[in-house]
PDB file of C-alpha atoms in Angstrom:
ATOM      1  CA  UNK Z   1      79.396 197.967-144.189  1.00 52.00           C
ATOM      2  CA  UNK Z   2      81.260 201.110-142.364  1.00 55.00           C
ATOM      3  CA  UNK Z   3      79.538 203.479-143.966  1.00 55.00           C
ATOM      4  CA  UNK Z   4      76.516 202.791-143.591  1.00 57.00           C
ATOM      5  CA  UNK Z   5      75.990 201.661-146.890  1.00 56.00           C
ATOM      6  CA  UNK Z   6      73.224 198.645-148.135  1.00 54.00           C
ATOM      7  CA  UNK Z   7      75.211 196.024-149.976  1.00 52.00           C
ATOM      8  CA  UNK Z   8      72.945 194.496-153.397  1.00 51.00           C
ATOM      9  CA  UNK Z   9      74.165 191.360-155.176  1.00 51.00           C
ATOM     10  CA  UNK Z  10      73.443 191.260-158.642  1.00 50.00           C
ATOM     11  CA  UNK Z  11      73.972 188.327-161.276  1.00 50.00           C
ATOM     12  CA  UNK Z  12      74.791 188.326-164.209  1.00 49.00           C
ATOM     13  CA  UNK Z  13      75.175 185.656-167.337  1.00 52.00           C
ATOM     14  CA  UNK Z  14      78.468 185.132-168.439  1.00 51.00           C
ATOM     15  CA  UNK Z  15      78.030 181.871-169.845  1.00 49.00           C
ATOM     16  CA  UNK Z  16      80.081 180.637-172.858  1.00 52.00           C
ATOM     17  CA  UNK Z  17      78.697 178.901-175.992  1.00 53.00           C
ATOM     18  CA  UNK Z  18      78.153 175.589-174.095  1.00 54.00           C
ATOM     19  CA  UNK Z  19      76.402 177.619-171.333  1.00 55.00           C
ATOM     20  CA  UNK Z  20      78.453 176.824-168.671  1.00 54.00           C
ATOM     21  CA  UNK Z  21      79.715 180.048-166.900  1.00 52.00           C
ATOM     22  CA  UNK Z  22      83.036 181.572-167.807  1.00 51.00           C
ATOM     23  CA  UNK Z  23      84.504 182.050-164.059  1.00 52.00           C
ATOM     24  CA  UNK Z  24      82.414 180.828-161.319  1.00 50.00           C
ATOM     25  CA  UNK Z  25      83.147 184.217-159.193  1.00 50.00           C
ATOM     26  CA  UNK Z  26      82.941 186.474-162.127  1.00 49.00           C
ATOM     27  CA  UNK Z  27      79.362 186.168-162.477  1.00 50.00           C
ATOM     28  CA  UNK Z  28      78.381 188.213-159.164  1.00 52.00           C
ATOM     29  CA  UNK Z  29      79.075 192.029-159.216  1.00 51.00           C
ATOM     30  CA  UNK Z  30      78.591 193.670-155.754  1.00 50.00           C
ATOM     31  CA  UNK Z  31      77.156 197.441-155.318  1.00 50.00           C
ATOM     32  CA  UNK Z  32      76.334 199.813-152.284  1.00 49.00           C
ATOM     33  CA  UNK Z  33      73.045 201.074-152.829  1.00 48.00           C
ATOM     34  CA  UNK Z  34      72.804 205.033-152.635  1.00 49.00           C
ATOM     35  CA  UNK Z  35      71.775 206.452-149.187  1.00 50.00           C
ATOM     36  CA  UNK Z  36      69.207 208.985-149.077  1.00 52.00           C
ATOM     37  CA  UNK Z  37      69.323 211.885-146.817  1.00 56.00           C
ATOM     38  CA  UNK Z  38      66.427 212.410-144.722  1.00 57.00           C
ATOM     39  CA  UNK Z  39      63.811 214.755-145.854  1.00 57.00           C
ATOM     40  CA  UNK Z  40      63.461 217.152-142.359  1.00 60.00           C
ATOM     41  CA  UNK Z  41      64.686 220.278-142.668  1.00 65.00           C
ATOM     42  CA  UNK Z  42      66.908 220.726-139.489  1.00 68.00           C
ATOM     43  CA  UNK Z  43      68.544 224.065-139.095  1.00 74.00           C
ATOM     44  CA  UNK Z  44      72.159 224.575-137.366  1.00 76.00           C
ATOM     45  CA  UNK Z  45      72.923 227.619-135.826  1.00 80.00           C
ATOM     46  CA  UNK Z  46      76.953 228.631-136.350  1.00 77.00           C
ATOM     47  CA  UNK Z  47      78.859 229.730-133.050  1.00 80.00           C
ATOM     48  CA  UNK Z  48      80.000 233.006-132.627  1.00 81.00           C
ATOM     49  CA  UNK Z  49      83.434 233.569-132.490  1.00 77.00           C
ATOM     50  CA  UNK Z  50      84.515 235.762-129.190  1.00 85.00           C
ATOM     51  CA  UNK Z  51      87.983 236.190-131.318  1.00 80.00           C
ATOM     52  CA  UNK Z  52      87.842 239.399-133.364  1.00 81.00           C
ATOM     53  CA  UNK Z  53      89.165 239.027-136.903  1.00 77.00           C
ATOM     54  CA  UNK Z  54      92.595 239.132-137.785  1.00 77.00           C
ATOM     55  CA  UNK Z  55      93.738 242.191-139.240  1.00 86.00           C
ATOM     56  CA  UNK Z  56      96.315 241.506-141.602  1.00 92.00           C
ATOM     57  CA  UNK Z  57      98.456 243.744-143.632  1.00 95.00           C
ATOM     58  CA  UNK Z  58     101.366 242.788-146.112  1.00 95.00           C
ATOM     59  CA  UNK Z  59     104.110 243.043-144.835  1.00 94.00           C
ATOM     60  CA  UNK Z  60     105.998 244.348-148.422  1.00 94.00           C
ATOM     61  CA  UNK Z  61     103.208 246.423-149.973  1.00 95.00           C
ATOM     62  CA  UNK Z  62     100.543 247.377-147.138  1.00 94.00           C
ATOM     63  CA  UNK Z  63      97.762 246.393-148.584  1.00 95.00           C
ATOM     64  CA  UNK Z  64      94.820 244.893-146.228  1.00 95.00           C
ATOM     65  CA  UNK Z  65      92.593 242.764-149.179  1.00 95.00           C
ATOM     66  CA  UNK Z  66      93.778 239.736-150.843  1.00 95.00           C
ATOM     67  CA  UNK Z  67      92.359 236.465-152.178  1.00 95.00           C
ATOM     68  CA  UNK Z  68      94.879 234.818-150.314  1.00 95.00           C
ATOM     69  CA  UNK Z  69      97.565 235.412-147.771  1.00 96.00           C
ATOM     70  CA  UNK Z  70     100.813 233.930-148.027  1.00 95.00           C
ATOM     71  CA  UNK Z  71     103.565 233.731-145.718  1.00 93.00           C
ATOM     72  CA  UNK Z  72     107.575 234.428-145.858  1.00 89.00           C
ATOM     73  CA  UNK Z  73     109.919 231.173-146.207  1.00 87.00           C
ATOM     74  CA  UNK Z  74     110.940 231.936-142.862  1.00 89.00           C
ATOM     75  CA  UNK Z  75     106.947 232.403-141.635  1.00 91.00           C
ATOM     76  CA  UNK Z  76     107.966 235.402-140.145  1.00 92.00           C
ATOM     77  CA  UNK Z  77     106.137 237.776-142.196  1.00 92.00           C
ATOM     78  CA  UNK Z  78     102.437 237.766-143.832  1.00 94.00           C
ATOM     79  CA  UNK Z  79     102.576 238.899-147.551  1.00 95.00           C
ATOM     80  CA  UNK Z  80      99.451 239.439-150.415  1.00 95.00           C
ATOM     81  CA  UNK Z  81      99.236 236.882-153.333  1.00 96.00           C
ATOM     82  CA  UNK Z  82     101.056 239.046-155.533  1.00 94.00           C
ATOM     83  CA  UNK Z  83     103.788 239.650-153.279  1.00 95.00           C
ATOM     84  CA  UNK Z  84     103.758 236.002-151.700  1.00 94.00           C
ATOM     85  CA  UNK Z  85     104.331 235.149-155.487  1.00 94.00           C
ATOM     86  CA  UNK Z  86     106.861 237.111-156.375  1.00 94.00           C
ATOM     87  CA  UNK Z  87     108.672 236.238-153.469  1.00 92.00           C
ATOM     88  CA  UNK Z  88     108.227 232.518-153.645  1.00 92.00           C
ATOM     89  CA  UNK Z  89     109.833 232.958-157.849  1.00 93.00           C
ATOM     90  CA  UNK Z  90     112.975 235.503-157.050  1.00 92.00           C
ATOM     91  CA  UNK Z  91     113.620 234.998-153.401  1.00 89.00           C
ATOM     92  CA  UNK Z  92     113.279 238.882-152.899  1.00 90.00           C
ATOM     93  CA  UNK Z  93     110.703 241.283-152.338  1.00 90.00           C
ATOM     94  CA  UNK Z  94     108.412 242.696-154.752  1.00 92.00           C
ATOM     95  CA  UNK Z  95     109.596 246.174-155.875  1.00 92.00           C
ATOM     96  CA  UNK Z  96     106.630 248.884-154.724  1.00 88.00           C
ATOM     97  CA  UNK Z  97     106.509 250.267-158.166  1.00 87.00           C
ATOM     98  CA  UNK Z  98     105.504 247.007-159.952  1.00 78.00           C
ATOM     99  CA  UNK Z  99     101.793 247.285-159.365  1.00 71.00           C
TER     100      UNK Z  99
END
């Protein structure tokens, strides 16, 4: 198995009413047992990033926080959701008064 997995045969009886089985490979179903993690409590220390954060502002509205960050259709320009959005449905930019 590639993952690591522990393969179980099971049978089963598929038999018919003269008892012979229905399909002679039918009767075996296959199943990867589930792996269990183990039970020491390792912790991993994250690396510090020497790059400071990006400091992004939209391009349209100037705003600085934003669930998500979108970019132009050229990928010139970094825009907020709401202005990624509206940009993305009427090809233009979003008018500053629509808030």
């Amino acid at each position: 198995m590639g993952n690591g997995g522990v393969a179980t045969q099971f049978n089963s009886n598929n038999s018919n009413a003269n008892g012979n089985n229905a399909a002679s490979g039918s009767n075996q179903v296959w199943a990867l047992a589930a792996l269990q993690k183990p039970s020491s409590k390792t912790t991993k220390t994250k690396k510090v990033s020497t790059r400071p954060p990006r400091a992004l502002e939209c391009f349209n509205c100037k705003v600085t926080q934003t669930p998500l960050w979108r970019r132009t259709l050229d990928r010139k320009h970094s825009l907020c959701n709401a202005c990624g959005l509206y940009y993305k449905q009427y090809n233009g930019h979003r008018p500053l008064h629509i808030r």
